[in-house]
Coordinates of C-alpha atoms and ligand atoms in Angstrom, one line a residue:
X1 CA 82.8 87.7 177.4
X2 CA 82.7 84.0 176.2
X3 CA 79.1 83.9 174.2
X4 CA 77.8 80.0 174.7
X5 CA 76.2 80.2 171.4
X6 CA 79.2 81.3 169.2
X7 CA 81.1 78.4 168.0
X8 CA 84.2 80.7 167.0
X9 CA 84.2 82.0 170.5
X10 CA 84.8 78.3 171.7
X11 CA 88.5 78.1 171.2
X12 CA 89.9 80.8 173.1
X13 CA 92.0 82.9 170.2
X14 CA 90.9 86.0 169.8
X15 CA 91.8 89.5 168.3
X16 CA 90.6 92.2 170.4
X17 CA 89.0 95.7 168.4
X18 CA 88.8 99.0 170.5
X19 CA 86.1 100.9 168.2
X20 CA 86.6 103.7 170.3
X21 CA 90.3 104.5 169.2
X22 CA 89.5 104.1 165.8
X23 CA 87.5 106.8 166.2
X24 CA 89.8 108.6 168.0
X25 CA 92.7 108.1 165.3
X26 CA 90.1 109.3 162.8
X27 CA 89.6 112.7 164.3
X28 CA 93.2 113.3 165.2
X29 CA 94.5 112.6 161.5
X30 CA 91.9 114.8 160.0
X31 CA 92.8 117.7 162.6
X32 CA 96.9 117.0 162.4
X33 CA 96.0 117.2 158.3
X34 CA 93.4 120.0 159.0
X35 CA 91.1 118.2 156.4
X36 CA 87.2 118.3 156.5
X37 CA 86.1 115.3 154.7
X38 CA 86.8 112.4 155.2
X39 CA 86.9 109.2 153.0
X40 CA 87.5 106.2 155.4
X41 CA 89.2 103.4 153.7
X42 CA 87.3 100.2 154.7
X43 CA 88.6 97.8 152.2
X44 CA 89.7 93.9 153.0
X45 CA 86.9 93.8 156.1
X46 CA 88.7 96.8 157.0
X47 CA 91.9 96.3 156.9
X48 CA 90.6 92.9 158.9
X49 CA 89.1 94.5 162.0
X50 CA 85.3 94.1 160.5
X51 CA 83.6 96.6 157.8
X52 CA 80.3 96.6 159.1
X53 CA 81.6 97.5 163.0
X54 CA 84.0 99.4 162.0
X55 CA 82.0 101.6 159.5
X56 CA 79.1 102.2 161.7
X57 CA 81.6 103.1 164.8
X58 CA 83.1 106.3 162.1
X59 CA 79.3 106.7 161.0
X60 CA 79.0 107.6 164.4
X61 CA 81.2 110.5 164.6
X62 CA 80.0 112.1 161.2
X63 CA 81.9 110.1 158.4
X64 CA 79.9 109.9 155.3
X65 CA 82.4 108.2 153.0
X66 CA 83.4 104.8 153.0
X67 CA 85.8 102.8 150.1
X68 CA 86.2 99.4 149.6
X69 CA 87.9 97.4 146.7
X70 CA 85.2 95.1 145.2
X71 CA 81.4 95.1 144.8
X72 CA 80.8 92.2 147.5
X73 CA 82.6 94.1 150.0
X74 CA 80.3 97.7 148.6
X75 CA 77.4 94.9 149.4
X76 CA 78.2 93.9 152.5
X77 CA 78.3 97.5 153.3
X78 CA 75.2 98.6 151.7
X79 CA 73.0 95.6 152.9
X80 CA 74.5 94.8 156.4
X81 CA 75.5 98.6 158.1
X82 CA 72.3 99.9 159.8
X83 CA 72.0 103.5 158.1
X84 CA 71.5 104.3 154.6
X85 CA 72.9 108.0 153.8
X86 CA 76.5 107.6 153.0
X87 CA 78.5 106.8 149.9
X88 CA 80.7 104.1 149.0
X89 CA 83.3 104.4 146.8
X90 CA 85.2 101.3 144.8
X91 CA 89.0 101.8 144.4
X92 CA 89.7 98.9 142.4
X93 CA 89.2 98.2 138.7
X94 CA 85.5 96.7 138.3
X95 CA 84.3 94.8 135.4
X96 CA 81.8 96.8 133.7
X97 CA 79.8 94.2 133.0
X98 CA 78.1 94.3 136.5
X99 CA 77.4 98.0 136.4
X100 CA 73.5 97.3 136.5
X101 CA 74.6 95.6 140.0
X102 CA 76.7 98.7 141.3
X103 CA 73.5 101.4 140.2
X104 CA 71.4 98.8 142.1
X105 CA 73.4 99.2 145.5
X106 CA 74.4 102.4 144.6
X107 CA 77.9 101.6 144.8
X108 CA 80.4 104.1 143.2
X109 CA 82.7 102.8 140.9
X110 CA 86.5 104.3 140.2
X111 CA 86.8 104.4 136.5
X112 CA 90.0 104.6 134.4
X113 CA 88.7 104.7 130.8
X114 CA 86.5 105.8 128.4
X115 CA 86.0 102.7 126.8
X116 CA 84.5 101.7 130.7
X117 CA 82.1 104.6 130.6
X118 CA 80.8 103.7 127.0
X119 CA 80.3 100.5 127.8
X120 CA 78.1 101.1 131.4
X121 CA 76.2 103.9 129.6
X122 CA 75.4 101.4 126.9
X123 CA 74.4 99.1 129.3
X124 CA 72.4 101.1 131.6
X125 CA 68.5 101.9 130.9
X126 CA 66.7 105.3 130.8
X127 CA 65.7 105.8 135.0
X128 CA 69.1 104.3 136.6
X129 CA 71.6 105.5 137.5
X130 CA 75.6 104.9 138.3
X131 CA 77.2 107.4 140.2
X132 CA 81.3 107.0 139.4
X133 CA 84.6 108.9 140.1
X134 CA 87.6 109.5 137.8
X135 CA 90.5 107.5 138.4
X136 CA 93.9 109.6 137.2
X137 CA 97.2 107.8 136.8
X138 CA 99.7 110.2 137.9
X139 CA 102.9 107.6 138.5
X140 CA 100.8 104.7 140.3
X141 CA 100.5 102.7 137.2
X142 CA 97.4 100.9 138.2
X143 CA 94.9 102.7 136.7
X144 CA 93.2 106.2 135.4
X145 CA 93.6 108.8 132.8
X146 CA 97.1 109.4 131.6
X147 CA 96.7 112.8 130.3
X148 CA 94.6 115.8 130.6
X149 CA 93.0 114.9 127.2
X150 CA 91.5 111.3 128.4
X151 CA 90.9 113.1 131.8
X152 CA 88.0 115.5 129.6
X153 CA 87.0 113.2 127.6
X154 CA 85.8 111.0 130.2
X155 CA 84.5 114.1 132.2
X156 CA 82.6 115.2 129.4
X157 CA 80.8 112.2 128.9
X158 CA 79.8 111.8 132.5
X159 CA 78.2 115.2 132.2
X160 CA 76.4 114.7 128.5
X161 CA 75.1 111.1 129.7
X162 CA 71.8 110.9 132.1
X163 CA 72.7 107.4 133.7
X164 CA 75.9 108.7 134.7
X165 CA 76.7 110.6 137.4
X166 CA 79.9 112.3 138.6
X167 CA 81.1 112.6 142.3
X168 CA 85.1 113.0 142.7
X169 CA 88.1 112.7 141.3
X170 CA 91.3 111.4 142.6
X171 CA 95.0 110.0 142.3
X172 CA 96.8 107.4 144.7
X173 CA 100.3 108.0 145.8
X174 CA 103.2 105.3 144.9
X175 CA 105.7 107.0 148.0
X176 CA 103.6 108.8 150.5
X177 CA 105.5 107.4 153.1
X178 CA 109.1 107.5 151.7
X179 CA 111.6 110.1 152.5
X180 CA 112.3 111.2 149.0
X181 CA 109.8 113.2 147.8
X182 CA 110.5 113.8 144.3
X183 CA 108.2 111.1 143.0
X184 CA 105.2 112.4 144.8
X185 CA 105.5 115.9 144.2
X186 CA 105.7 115.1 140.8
X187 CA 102.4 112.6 141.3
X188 CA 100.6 116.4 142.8
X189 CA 101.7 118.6 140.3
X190 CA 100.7 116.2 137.3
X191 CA 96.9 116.0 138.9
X192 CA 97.0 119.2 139.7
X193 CA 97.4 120.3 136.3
X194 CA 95.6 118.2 134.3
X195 CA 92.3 118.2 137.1
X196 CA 92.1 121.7 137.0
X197 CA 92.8 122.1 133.3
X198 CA 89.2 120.2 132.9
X199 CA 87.8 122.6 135.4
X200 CA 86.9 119.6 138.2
X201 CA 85.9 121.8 141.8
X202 CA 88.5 121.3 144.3
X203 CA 85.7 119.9 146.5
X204 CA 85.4 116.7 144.5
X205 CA 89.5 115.9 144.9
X206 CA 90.9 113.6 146.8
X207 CA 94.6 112.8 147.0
X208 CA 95.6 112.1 150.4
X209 CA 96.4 108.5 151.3
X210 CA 97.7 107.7 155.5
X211 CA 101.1 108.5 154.0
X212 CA 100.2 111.8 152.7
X213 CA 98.3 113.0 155.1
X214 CA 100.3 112.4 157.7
X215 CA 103.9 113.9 156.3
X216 CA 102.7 115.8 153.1
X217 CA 99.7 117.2 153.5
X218 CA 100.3 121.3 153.0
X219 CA 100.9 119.8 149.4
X220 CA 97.6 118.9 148.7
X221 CA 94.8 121.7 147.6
X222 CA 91.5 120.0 149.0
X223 CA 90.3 119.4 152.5
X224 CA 89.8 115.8 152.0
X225 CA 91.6 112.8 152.7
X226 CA 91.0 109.1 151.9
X227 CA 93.3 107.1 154.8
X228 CA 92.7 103.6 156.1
X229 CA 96.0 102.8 157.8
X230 CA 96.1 105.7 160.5
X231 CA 92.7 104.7 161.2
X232 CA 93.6 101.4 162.6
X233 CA 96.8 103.5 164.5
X234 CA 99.4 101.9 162.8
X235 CA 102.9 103.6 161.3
X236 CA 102.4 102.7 157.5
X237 CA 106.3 104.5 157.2
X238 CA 107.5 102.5 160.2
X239 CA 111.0 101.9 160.9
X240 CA 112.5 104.9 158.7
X241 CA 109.5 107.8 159.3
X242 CA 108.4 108.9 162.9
X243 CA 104.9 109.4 163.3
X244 CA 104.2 113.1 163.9
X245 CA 101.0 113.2 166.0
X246 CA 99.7 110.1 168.9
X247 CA 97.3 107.5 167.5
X248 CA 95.9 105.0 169.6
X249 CA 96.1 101.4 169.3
X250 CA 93.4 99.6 167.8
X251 CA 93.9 95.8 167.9
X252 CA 95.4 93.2 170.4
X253 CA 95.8 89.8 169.1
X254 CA 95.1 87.0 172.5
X255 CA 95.3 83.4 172.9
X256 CA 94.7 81.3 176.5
X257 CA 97.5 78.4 177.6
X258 CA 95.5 75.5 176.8
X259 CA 98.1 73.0 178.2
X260 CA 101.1 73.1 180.1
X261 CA 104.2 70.9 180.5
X262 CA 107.5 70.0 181.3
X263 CA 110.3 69.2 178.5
X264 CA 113.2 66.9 179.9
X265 CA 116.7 67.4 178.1
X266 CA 116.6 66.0 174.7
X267 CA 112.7 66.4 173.9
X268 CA 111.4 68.5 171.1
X269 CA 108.9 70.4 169.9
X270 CA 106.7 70.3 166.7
X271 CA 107.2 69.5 163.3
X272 CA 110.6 68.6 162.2
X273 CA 112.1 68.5 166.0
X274 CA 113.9 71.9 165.8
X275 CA 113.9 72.8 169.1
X276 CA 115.0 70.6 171.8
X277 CA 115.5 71.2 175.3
X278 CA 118.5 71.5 177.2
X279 CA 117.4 71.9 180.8
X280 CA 114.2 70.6 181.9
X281 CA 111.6 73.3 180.0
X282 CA 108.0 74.4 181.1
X283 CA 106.2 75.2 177.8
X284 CA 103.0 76.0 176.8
X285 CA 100.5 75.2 174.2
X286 CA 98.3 77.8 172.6
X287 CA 95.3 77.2 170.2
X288 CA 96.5 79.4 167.9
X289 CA 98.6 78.7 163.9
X290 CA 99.2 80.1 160.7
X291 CA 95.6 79.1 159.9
X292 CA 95.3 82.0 161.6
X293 CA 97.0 84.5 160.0
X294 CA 100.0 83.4 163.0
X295 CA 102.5 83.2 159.8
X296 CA 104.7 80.1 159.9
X297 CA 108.2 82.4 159.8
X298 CA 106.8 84.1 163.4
X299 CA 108.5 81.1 165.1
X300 CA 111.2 82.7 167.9
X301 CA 108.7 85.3 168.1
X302 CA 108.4 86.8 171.4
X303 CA 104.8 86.5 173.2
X304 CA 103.9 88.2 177.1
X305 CA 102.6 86.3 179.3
X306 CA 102.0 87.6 183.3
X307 CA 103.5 91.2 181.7
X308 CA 106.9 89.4 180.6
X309 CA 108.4 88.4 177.2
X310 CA 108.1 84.2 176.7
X311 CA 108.8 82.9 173.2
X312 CA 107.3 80.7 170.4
X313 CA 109.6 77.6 170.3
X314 CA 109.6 74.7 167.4
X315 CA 107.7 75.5 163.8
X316 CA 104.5 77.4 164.0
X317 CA 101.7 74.3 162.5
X318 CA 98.3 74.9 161.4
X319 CA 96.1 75.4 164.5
X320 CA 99.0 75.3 167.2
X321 CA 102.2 77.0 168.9
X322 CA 104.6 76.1 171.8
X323 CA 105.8 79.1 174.0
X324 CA 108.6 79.0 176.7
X325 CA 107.6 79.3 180.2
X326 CA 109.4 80.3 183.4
X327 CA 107.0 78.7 185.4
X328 CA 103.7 76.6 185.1
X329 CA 100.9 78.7 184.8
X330 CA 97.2 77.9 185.4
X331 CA 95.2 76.6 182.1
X332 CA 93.5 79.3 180.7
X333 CA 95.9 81.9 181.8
X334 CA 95.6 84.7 178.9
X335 CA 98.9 85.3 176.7
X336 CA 99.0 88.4 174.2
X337 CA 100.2 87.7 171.1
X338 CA 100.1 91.4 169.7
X339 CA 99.4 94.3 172.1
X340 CA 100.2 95.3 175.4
X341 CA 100.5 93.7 178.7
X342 CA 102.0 95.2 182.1
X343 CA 104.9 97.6 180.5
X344 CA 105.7 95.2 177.8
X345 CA 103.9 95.4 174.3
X346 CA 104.6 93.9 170.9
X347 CA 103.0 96.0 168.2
X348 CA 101.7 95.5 164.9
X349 CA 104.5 97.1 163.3
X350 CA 107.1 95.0 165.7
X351 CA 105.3 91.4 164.4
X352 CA 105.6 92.6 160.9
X353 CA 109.6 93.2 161.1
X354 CA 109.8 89.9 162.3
X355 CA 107.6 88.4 159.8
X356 CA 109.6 90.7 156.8
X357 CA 106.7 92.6 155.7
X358 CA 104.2 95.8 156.6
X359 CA 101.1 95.7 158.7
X360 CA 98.5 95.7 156.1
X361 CA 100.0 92.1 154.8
X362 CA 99.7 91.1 159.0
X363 CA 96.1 92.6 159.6
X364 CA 94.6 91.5 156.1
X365 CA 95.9 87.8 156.8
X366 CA 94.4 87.3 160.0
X367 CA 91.4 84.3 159.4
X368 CA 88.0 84.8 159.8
X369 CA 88.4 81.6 162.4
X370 CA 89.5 84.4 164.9
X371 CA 86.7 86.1 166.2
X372 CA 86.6 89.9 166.2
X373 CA 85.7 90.9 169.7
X374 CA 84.6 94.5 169.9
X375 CA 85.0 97.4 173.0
Ligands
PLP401 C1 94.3 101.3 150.0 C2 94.1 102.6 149.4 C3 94.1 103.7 150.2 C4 94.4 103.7 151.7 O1 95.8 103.6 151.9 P1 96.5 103.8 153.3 O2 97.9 104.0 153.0 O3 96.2 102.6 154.1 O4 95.9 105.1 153.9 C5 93.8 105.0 149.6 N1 93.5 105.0 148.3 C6 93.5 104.0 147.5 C7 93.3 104.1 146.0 C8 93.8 102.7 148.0 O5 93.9 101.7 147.2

C-alpha cells in the first residue's frame, strides 16, 4: 500500500476513502427520496475526501451534476476529471468580473442579482457563452432574489440576452435537519410561489439539500436533489434526528505507533505537563497533530487500537499525540483514529461531539499533509 515515491505516504497517517460506498450512499438517498437527478455536492475537495476521485467514482454510476463553491475548485474539476460531459454548478457568490473565465471552463455560476447579470452580459462578447442558474433567497439570507419581481426580471434577461444561458433554479434550506419545521415549509412555499409565478419548469428546480432529502422530501415538487453530506454517509441532524435509511461509511482516519514507552510515576506528557502518570504507563506516540486537522481540544479522545478503546493523553501539538497503552505493542502497529476496528468504532459524528461541532467543520479541516488513500 505504502507507494516509495510518494513523499506524503512516508509518514504513516492516513485517511482511508471507500469510493465504493459513496456510491452506494448516492443511490440509496436518491431511492429513499425517490428523486431522478442528482446534483452531487462536491465542494471543499469534497467535503475533503478528494473532488476529482470522488466525482469520477459518482460519474461512474450516471451522475451528471457536480457543485462546488469557487471557480478553482469548478477548474480543478473541469481540467483534472477524465470525462467532459457533465455540468458544474457554483453555489457561492462569484465575482462577476471573472465571468470571461467561468464561460471559458464552462463553469455555471449561481447568480443572485440583476445587477450580476448586466454586468456579465456587458462583459461577455458576441460567440461565448455563460450558462448560470438563479439563486432565490427564501429565508437563507445568503443570497438570491427576494421576491417574485427580481426573480422575472432576472429570468427575463437570461432569455432576451444571447451570451447567457439559463439552466436551473434553486433555494438552500436554513433547518432541513431541525425538528421544527415551520421555517422550512415556509422556505418551500415562498419558492414555490414565486418560481412558478415566472413560469420556471419543474425540471430545472432544485431544493433538496442532505437534510431535506432525507426527512422532508414529499415536500418538494421536483425529482432532483443537490446533497453532499449523505454522500459521504454521515448524519448531518445527528444527535437529535435518526437517520431513516442505512448509509455506509465512507472514511477511516489511521495512524501507525511510531514509538513506544514506559512512563514511571510522576512523568508527563507534552506541552504544558498535564498529564502525569500515576502507575508506571505504556504509551504510545503517533505521527499525527492538529496540523492535521487532529484539533487540539480532541485531547482525552478515545482511539482503538488491537479492536479496544486507548486514549489520547497530554495536549494534542502540531505533528504529534500520546495514547495510553495496556501493553507494548510492536512499532508500526496500526491505530484508528476514526472508523471501525473489531466491534469498536468511533464515527465521524462521535469525533465531532467531542470536538463541539458538526462533521463538515471535521472532514473540511483535515490537511492535505494526510494522504487520501482510495478502495
Ligand atoms: C453545501 C450546500 C449543499 C449541500 O448541503 P448538505 O447538507 O451537505 O447536503 C447544498 N446546497 C447548497 C447551496 C450548499 O451550499
Amino acid at each position: 500500500m505504502i507507494d516509495k515515491n510518494n513523499f506524503l505516504q512516508m509518514r504513516p497517517s492516513w485517511l482511508a476513502i471507500d469510493l465504493a460506498a459513496i456510491q452506494h450512499n448516492a443511490k440509496a438517498i436518491m431511492q429513499h427520496a425517490g428523486a431522478q437527478r442528482l446534483i452531487a455536492v462536491v465542494k471543499a475537495d469534497a467535503y475533503g475526501h478528494g473532488a476529482v476521485p470522488v466525482t469520477e467514482a459518482l460519474y461512474e454510476i450516471g451522475v451528471r451534476d457536480f457543485a462546488v463553491a469557487t471557480i478553482a475548485e469548478g477548474i480543478t474539476l473541469r481540467t483534472q476529471v477524465m470525462h467532459d460531459d457533465f455540468n458544474i454548478v457554483l453555489l457561492g457568490v462569484q465575482d462577476v468580473q471573472h465571468v470571461r473565465v467561468m464561460a471559458a471552463h464552462r463553469l455555471t455560476p449561481a447568480v443572485g442579482t440583476l445587477a450580476w447579470l448586466d454586468e456579465a452580459a456587458a462583459q461577455l462578447d458576441a460567440g461565448e457563452q455563460l450558462v448560470v442558474q438563479l439563486a432565490v433567497d427564501t429565508g437563507m439570507g445568503r443570497m438570491g432574489a427576494h421576491s417574485e419581481a427580481e426573480l422575472q426580471a432576472m429570468y427575463d434577461k437570461i432569455l432576451k440576452t444571447d451570451t447567457l444561458a439559463f439552466s436551473g433554479v434553486f433555494t438552500h434550506f436554513a433547518t432541513a435537519d431541525d425538528r421544527n419545521q415551520a421555517y422550512y415549509a415556509q422556505q418551500v412555499a415562498r419558492f414555490n410561489a414565486w418560481v412558478t409565478a415566472v413560469g420556471i419548469p419543474k425540471s430545472d428546480w432544485h431544493l433538496a439539500n442532505s437534510g431535506s432529502a432525507l426527512w422532508h422530501h414529499d415536500q418538494i415538487e421536483t425529482g432532483t436533489i443537490r446533497v453532499g453530506s449523505v454522500l459521504y454517509g454521515y448524519n448531518p441532524g445527528a444527535p437529535e434526528l435518526p437517520l431513516p435509511l442505512a448509509l455506509k461509511n465512507v472514511l477511516s482516519l489511521k495512524s501507525h505507533i511510531g514509538a513506544v514507552h514506559q512512563l514511571q510515576p510522576g512523568e508527563s506528557v507534552s506541552y504544558g505537563a498535564t498529564y502525569t502518570a500515576t502507575t508506571p504507563q505504556w504509551v504510545a506516540t503517533l505521527p499525527i497533530g492538529y496540523a492535521d486537522g487532529y484539533l487540539r481540544r480532541m485531547g482525552g479522545m478515545s482511539v482503538l487500537v488491537a479492536g479496544h478503546e486507548e486514549q489520547v493523553i497530554g495536549r494534542v501539538t502540531m505533528d504529534q499525540i500520546v495514547i495510553t497503552l495496556d501493553r507494548p505493542y510492536p512499532i508500526g502497529t496500526v491505530v484508528t483514529l476514526i472508523g471501525q476496528d473489531g466491534d469498536c468504532e468511533i464515527t465521524v459524528e462521535d469525533f465531532a461531539q467531542y470536538a463541539n461541532t458538526i462533521p463538515h467543520e471535521i472532514l473540511t479541516t483535515f490537511g492535505p499533509r494526510l494522504p487520501r488513500i482510495y478502495q
